Amino acid sequence: MNIQHIMGVVDASFAARQSIEKALREIDRRALNAMVLVKRHGNALAGYGVVAQAFRERAATLKDSAAHLQESIAPLIEAYMRILQHQRFSDSFEQMLAHNADHEKHCPGLRSTQKKWQIIIVEEEAEAKAVLERLLEMVQLLQEGIEEQEYVVTNGRIEAALAESTGAPLMRVSREMGEAVRTVALAIRSYRHQLESLEHESSTHL
Amino acid sequence: MKAAPIFEAGSHRWWIIYDQDEHRVIDSNVYVIESNEQTIILDPGGFEIFPQVFAALVEAVPPSSLKAAFVSHQDPDIASSLPLWHACNEKMEWHIPKLWEGFIRHYGALDAPLQNIEDTGGSIIIGGRRLEFIPAHYLHSSANFHLYDPEAKILFSGDVGAALLPPGHDAWVDRRDKTGRAFAEHISKAKYFHERWMPSNAAKKNWIERVSQMDIQYLCPQHGAIYSGDNVKRFLDWFDKLTVGTAII
Ligand SMILES: [Fe+2]
Ligand SMILES: [Fe+2]
């Protein structure tokens, strides 16, 4: 386990989580703006109203999934820090044994204690890996949610083109929606890459 | 453990990390101050609770913002996590009472950058803000400091104000209660701690005289819950009347 790599990932994922949150707030705001616009134009924008409603509902679901993401990063970090903690015991016994071969003769318990810690660490590494995999599954779900949102935005563009004659600034609204969705998609992708780099490291180690 | 914000003014924030999940070691609070993206942790905690403290901390701040740690005294519930923090961030500076340097290094961090605080106290700048190290010797340790943030008006008071609370406890002594009943109920869980761990009535008196002159909105102990508003004064009055160092005499 390379602790500096983990620190780098924790830092990067902190930044990614912040930008995901910010982008999701932005999506929520855009969705609300679109709904207001539709209401103002009454029946003329009924088609776009369906899209705006769908956009808003998806925004709420995305926010919900992102909150779960927050909850599951803490157990992962805790699992890594437990490995760091127990590695210190294992290392100090290892050092004692390496330093003086007599230790093993006079104190046979030393080797078995060191082994015990190594076994604990291997188990903890497997646990960390399982937590990481669950987290990656959650990220996957979030990405699927974003893809659906992108689909809604595309539909919105079509509806906007159809309703151009009403004079409502639907094209602009749709463009802004698209931009907000793209921002969150990028942030999630970078978050996923960071997590995958951890997964790669743990699988090469185990 | 969980991290909860206790103060926020622009780029200046305080958090408490509290309610330990491990009950075989004494329940402790860890405080975090962030100022302009630089972070200091106050009494970072014991070796055994490090993983949960760290996981809660990075909910609040990124680890690269960690610049320093403040260690009020030498106890294991405060400083035995030092080698683990050091492994995560070698540049972090440790501000410790000078008297305890050789003892604290026993926790397994021979090369950690320790900055000694003289008996008279001192200060540190974090993200452009000055934080003061307030002498609190013999409360309980013979070389002991508290930390005061004059802008936030918060005093981190180490073991002074400590209470032994059950799992699931609140971060605050009930702030809505105006009657003082919540304080009275809380302080019954702090009494033995002060009688038994605080050794000197003279040191206590001297500390109360100095601290009463300070503008304190929150008094934040390393165990138990935060005193705010009227509860700060209530605590100082209660502590003033308590005879310490006599619990088993
Ligand atoms: Fe102590
Ligand atoms: Fe303590």
XYZ file of C-alpha atoms and ligand atoms in Angstrom:
457
model
C 0.000 0.000 0.000
C 1.533 3.281 -1.086
C 0.307 5.842 1.428
C 1.344 8.851 -0.654
C -0.674 7.549 -3.590
C -3.685 7.166 -1.312
C -3.216 10.718 0.011
C -3.109 11.981 -3.584
C -6.324 10.139 -4.397
C -8.062 11.376 -1.236
C -7.108 14.941 -2.165
C -8.260 14.561 -5.756
C -11.502 12.894 -4.743
C -12.174 15.698 -2.246
C -11.914 18.171 -5.129
C -13.994 15.949 -7.425
C -16.729 15.569 -4.781
C -16.869 19.321 -4.347
C -17.212 19.955 -8.053
C -19.842 17.200 -8.382
C -21.863 18.818 -5.608
C -21.516 22.252 -7.176
C -22.444 20.989 -10.637
C -25.467 19.130 -9.234
C -26.667 22.305 -7.546
C -26.282 24.034 -10.893
C -28.324 21.323 -12.651
C -31.041 21.722 -10.040
C -31.110 25.472 -10.602
C -31.260 25.079 -14.400
C -34.094 22.580 -14.074
C -36.049 25.013 -11.932
C -35.437 27.856 -14.423
C -36.736 25.700 -17.248
C -39.908 24.866 -15.298
C -40.525 28.550 -14.576
C -40.106 29.398 -18.256
C -42.576 26.696 -19.275
C -45.169 27.895 -16.749
C -44.845 31.453 -17.996
C -45.696 30.406 -21.564
C -48.655 28.181 -20.665
C -49.795 25.556 -23.151
C -47.544 26.737 -25.954
C -44.577 24.984 -24.331
C -46.345 21.834 -23.132
C -43.891 19.571 -25.006
C -40.915 21.269 -23.466
C -42.663 21.123 -20.079
C -42.497 17.324 -20.126
C -38.763 17.499 -20.800
C -38.176 20.091 -18.090
C -40.095 17.982 -15.593
C -38.069 14.879 -16.485
C -34.859 16.918 -16.185
C -35.845 18.078 -12.729
C -36.773 14.618 -11.489
C -33.475 13.186 -12.729
C -31.626 16.030 -11.033
C -33.183 14.999 -7.701
C -32.196 11.344 -8.237
C -28.629 12.364 -9.091
C -28.383 14.407 -5.921
C -29.556 11.422 -3.943
C -26.991 9.052 -5.491
C -24.211 11.596 -4.929
C -25.115 11.739 -1.231
C -24.656 7.943 -0.995
C -21.276 8.366 -2.631
C -20.226 10.642 0.227
C -21.276 8.077 2.804
C -19.216 5.297 1.281
C -15.923 7.108 0.845
C -15.400 7.336 4.632
C -15.375 3.528 5.208
C -12.866 3.152 2.384
C -10.486 5.719 3.831
C -10.923 4.217 7.280
C -10.062 0.774 5.917
C -6.845 2.083 4.343
C -5.848 3.892 7.510
C -6.393 0.715 9.539
C -3.972 -1.067 7.223
C -1.445 1.737 7.736
C -1.911 1.388 11.493
C -1.425 -2.385 11.565
C 1.421 -2.252 9.084
C 3.390 -0.483 11.803
C 3.056 -3.450 14.147
C 4.001 -5.879 11.430
C 7.003 -3.733 10.407
C 8.346 -3.372 13.922
C 8.252 -7.142 14.524
C 9.842 -7.686 11.137
C 12.633 -5.275 12.057
C 13.269 -7.031 15.354
C 13.530 -10.365 13.588
C 15.772 -9.024 10.852
C 18.036 -7.312 13.349
C 18.896 -10.291 15.436
C 18.503 -13.928 14.467
C 18.718 -14.894 18.151
C 15.351 -13.272 18.729
C 13.739 -16.114 16.889
C 15.531 -18.689 19.067
C 14.907 -17.006 22.399
C 11.473 -15.695 21.610
C 9.666 -17.955 19.130
C 6.440 -16.036 19.743
C 7.877 -13.100 17.829
C 7.628 -14.823 14.460
C 4.077 -16.030 15.071
C 2.981 -12.553 16.254
C 4.468 -11.042 13.113
C 2.624 -13.655 10.990
C -0.607 -12.870 12.842
C -0.340 -9.196 11.883
C 0.441 -10.076 8.297
C -2.703 -12.210 8.115
C -4.777 -9.392 9.616
C -3.399 -6.968 7.044
C -4.195 -9.308 4.138
C -7.770 -9.615 5.431
C -8.047 -5.861 5.788
C -6.738 -5.366 2.270
C -9.429 -7.698 0.970
C -12.028 -5.735 2.916
C -10.761 -2.416 1.523
C -10.931 -3.888 -1.961
C -14.552 -4.951 -1.429
C -15.473 -1.436 -0.181
C -13.727 0.086 -3.183
C -15.637 -2.185 -5.564
C -18.951 -1.183 -3.989
C -17.985 2.454 -4.360
C -17.101 1.938 -8.017
C -20.503 0.322 -8.573
C -22.125 3.408 -7.087
C -20.088 5.658 -9.344
C -21.205 3.501 -12.273
C -24.860 4.075 -11.301
C -24.256 7.784 -11.057
C -22.682 7.766 -14.506
C -25.706 5.948 -15.906
C -27.931 8.581 -14.319
C -25.892 11.265 -16.041
C -26.204 9.497 -19.393
C -29.991 9.481 -18.985
C -29.821 13.156 -18.136
C -27.821 13.780 -21.313
C -30.561 12.008 -23.252
C -33.177 14.284 -21.670
C -31.116 17.320 -22.676
C -30.990 16.098 -26.277
C -34.775 15.702 -26.269
C -34.992 19.196 -24.873
C -33.015 20.541 -27.812
C -35.435 18.941 -30.263
C -38.447 20.333 -28.411
C -36.753 23.733 -28.236
C -36.263 23.750 -32.004
C -39.914 22.850 -32.511
C -41.113 25.607 -30.191
C -38.819 28.303 -31.549
C -41.800 30.296 -32.880
C -43.024 31.006 -29.310
C -40.071 33.324 -28.780
C -39.145 31.685 -25.448
C -35.339 31.383 -25.044
C -35.495 27.606 -24.997
C -32.350 27.053 -27.058
C -30.321 28.993 -24.497
C -31.947 27.155 -21.594
C -31.193 23.812 -23.258
C -27.597 24.790 -23.915
C -27.122 25.757 -20.272
C -28.669 22.480 -19.147
C -26.259 20.633 -21.436
C -23.278 22.492 -20.017
C -24.261 21.737 -16.417
C -24.680 18.048 -17.208
C -21.342 17.927 -19.007
C -19.558 19.484 -16.019
C -20.877 16.864 -13.647
C -20.106 14.075 -16.155
C -16.470 15.224 -16.345
C -16.107 15.485 -12.559
C -17.503 11.980 -12.080
C -15.244 10.581 -14.767
C -12.179 12.040 -13.063
C -13.388 10.695 -9.690
C -13.785 7.269 -11.234
C -10.263 7.342 -12.671
C -8.891 8.149 -9.237
C -10.729 5.249 -7.651
C -9.649 2.929 -10.454
C -6.017 3.811 -9.844
C -6.498 2.557 -6.264
C -8.182 -0.577 -7.533
C -5.286 -1.198 -9.867
C -2.790 -0.804 -7.050
C -4.642 -3.123 -4.654
C -5.088 -5.811 -7.310
C -1.383 -5.792 -8.213
C -0.525 -6.039 -4.533
C -2.872 -8.829 -3.504
C -16.790 9.329 14.382
C -18.375 12.274 12.670
C -17.239 15.753 11.742
C -19.591 18.644 12.515
C -18.984 22.324 11.729
C -18.944 24.538 14.832
C -17.870 27.891 13.417
C -17.782 29.454 9.980
C -16.906 32.963 8.808
C -15.836 33.014 5.150
C -12.577 31.112 4.762
C -12.278 30.563 8.523
C -13.849 27.367 9.854
C -13.815 25.098 12.890
C -15.008 21.480 13.060
C -15.335 18.991 15.864
C -14.706 15.293 15.208
C -16.507 13.419 17.964
C -18.371 10.360 19.233
C -15.832 7.562 18.882
C -16.805 4.150 17.523
C -14.172 2.412 19.654
C -15.180 2.251 23.324
C -12.224 0.429 24.860
C -10.257 3.700 24.810
C -11.409 6.996 26.327
C -13.792 8.927 24.072
C -12.025 12.027 22.709
C -12.812 15.019 20.544
C -10.480 16.237 17.831
C -10.836 19.821 16.580
C -9.947 21.096 13.137
C -9.351 24.729 12.160
C -9.185 25.701 8.512
C -8.060 29.163 7.531
C -7.571 30.121 3.883
C -7.136 26.489 2.893
C -4.562 25.737 5.578
C -5.489 23.341 8.361
C -4.342 22.697 11.914
C -5.650 19.822 14.052
C -5.910 20.188 17.811
C -5.072 17.164 19.968
C -5.103 14.747 17.016
C -5.952 11.740 19.170
C -4.740 8.269 20.015
C -3.198 5.603 17.797
C -6.260 3.367 18.112
C -8.759 5.929 16.822
C -6.602 7.352 14.031
C -8.419 5.589 11.141
C -11.805 6.983 12.179
C -10.459 10.463 12.910
C -8.728 10.607 9.548
C -11.801 9.365 7.647
C -13.974 11.998 9.365
C -11.378 14.720 8.809
C -11.237 14.291 5.042
C -14.995 14.813 4.863
C -14.225 18.365 6.000
C -10.823 19.250 4.517
C -8.435 17.745 1.956
C -5.383 16.076 3.558
C -2.949 18.278 1.607
C -4.257 21.309 3.532
C -2.814 19.909 6.808
C -0.024 22.189 7.935
C 0.250 21.621 11.658
C -0.930 19.853 14.759
C -1.255 21.275 18.251
C -0.588 18.925 21.155
C -1.838 20.301 24.476
C 0.147 17.768 26.521
C 1.856 14.389 26.320
C -1.008 11.968 26.977
C -1.569 8.966 24.655
C -5.198 9.934 23.924
C -3.743 13.104 22.386
C -0.473 12.331 20.706
C 0.021 8.587 20.185
C -1.355 8.878 16.629
C 1.641 11.060 15.726
C 3.572 8.404 13.712
C 0.498 7.655 11.586
C -0.173 11.309 10.740
C 3.529 11.680 10.066
C 3.397 8.745 7.630
C 0.537 10.480 5.799
C 2.138 13.912 5.777
C 5.809 14.312 6.674
C 5.705 18.086 6.368
C 3.124 18.574 9.089
C 4.646 20.492 12.026
C 3.879 19.420 15.573
C 3.572 22.156 18.179
C 4.147 20.534 21.537
C 5.076 21.623 25.095
C 8.879 21.785 25.158
C 9.055 19.789 28.374
C 7.512 16.747 26.702
C 9.609 16.517 23.530
C 11.663 13.499 24.591
C 8.534 11.756 25.843
C 6.387 12.393 22.794
C 9.083 10.997 20.492
C 8.553 7.683 22.293
C 5.326 7.333 20.326
C 7.474 6.301 17.386
C 8.278 9.387 15.394
C 11.967 10.060 15.868
C 12.191 12.272 12.774
C 8.881 14.136 12.982
C 9.245 17.957 12.873
C 8.413 18.949 16.449
C 8.206 22.647 17.362
C 8.629 23.268 21.054
C 6.309 25.653 22.873
C 8.094 27.433 25.723
C 6.476 27.466 29.169
C 5.393 31.080 28.618
C 3.251 30.170 25.586
C 3.393 31.514 22.031
C 1.419 31.612 18.818
C 1.157 30.198 15.325
C -0.084 31.650 12.037
C -2.418 29.407 10.028
C -3.684 30.746 6.715
C -2.877 34.305 7.812
C -4.671 33.974 11.168
C -2.906 34.045 14.514
C -3.772 31.401 17.071
C -2.458 31.726 20.628
C -0.965 29.021 22.823
C -2.265 29.766 26.327
C -0.311 28.286 29.272
C -2.460 25.912 31.335
C 0.242 24.125 33.320
C -0.855 21.520 35.877
C -4.293 21.377 34.235
C -3.686 18.540 34.311
C -0.245 17.979 32.850
C 2.778 19.808 34.292
C 3.482 21.341 30.870
C 0.130 22.000 29.276
C -1.338 24.543 26.811
C -4.723 25.575 25.486
C -5.312 27.251 22.139
C -7.252 30.481 21.647
C -8.621 31.763 18.362
C -9.315 35.489 18.974
C -11.280 35.968 15.734
C -13.627 33.032 16.302
C -13.561 33.640 20.079
C -13.046 29.940 20.687
C -10.864 28.465 23.431
C -9.737 24.883 22.961
C -9.282 23.840 26.583
C -7.733 20.341 26.402
C -8.753 18.263 29.419
C -10.302 21.263 31.213
C -14.066 20.996 30.827
C -13.820 17.285 30.024
C -16.845 15.084 30.719
C -17.197 11.326 30.382
C -20.254 10.921 28.153
C -21.915 7.763 26.789
C -21.716 6.717 23.100
C -23.962 8.717 20.796
C -23.445 11.905 22.800
C -24.064 15.362 21.408
C -21.269 17.743 20.381
C -22.734 20.550 22.531
C -24.000 21.020 26.033
C -27.615 21.846 25.081
C -27.498 25.336 23.587
C -31.225 26.024 23.674
C -31.539 25.548 27.410
C -31.648 28.926 29.160
C -32.368 27.608 32.648
C -28.957 26.063 33.352
C -30.574 22.658 33.919
C -28.786 21.103 30.923
C -25.501 22.443 32.274
C -26.154 21.008 35.741
C -26.963 17.617 34.243
C -23.837 17.728 32.069
C -21.435 18.878 34.750
C -22.302 15.919 36.970
C -20.462 13.856 34.339
C -17.450 16.195 34.527
C -17.044 16.379 38.299
C -15.008 13.248 38.979
C -12.763 13.905 35.991
C -11.740 17.304 37.361
C -11.431 16.189 40.973
C -9.265 13.232 40.015
C -7.159 14.422 37.059
C -6.621 18.078 37.963
C -3.903 18.228 40.636
C -3.575 21.886 41.595
C -6.040 24.370 43.084
C -3.466 27.156 42.682
C -3.032 26.413 38.949
C -6.799 26.262 38.550
C -7.277 29.654 40.227
C -4.567 31.266 38.115
C -6.067 29.841 34.905
C -9.580 31.040 35.776
C -8.283 34.551 36.458
C -6.623 34.706 33.046
C -9.381 33.003 31.074
C -12.114 35.177 32.632
C -10.472 38.187 30.944
C -10.796 36.566 27.512
C -13.728 36.936 25.137
C -14.928 33.337 24.756
C -17.954 32.263 22.759
C -17.197 28.527 22.820
C -15.083 26.530 25.248
C -14.085 23.288 23.547
C -12.780 20.399 25.681
C -10.956 17.302 24.417
C -13.564 15.000 26.021
C -17.296 15.524 26.313
C -19.185 18.455 24.802
C -18.729 22.128 23.893
C -19.796 24.900 26.303
C -21.310 27.904 24.530
C -22.725 31.282 25.556
C -23.829 31.311 29.207
C -22.500 27.800 29.735
C -18.932 29.144 29.421
C -19.458 31.408 32.435
C -21.336 28.636 34.244
C -18.391 26.333 33.724
C -15.813 28.870 34.971
C -17.923 29.539 38.102
C -18.396 25.827 38.746
C -14.683 25.078 38.268
C -13.770 27.983 40.545
C -15.780 26.453 43.388
C -14.591 22.886 42.869
C -11.759 21.598 45.051
C -9.440 19.532 42.895
C -6.614 17.088 43.521
C -8.361 15.485 46.452
C -10.515 12.755 44.934
C -8.666 9.918 46.662
C -7.279 11.703 49.693
Fe -4.709 14.307 29.628
Fe -7.464 13.797 27.575
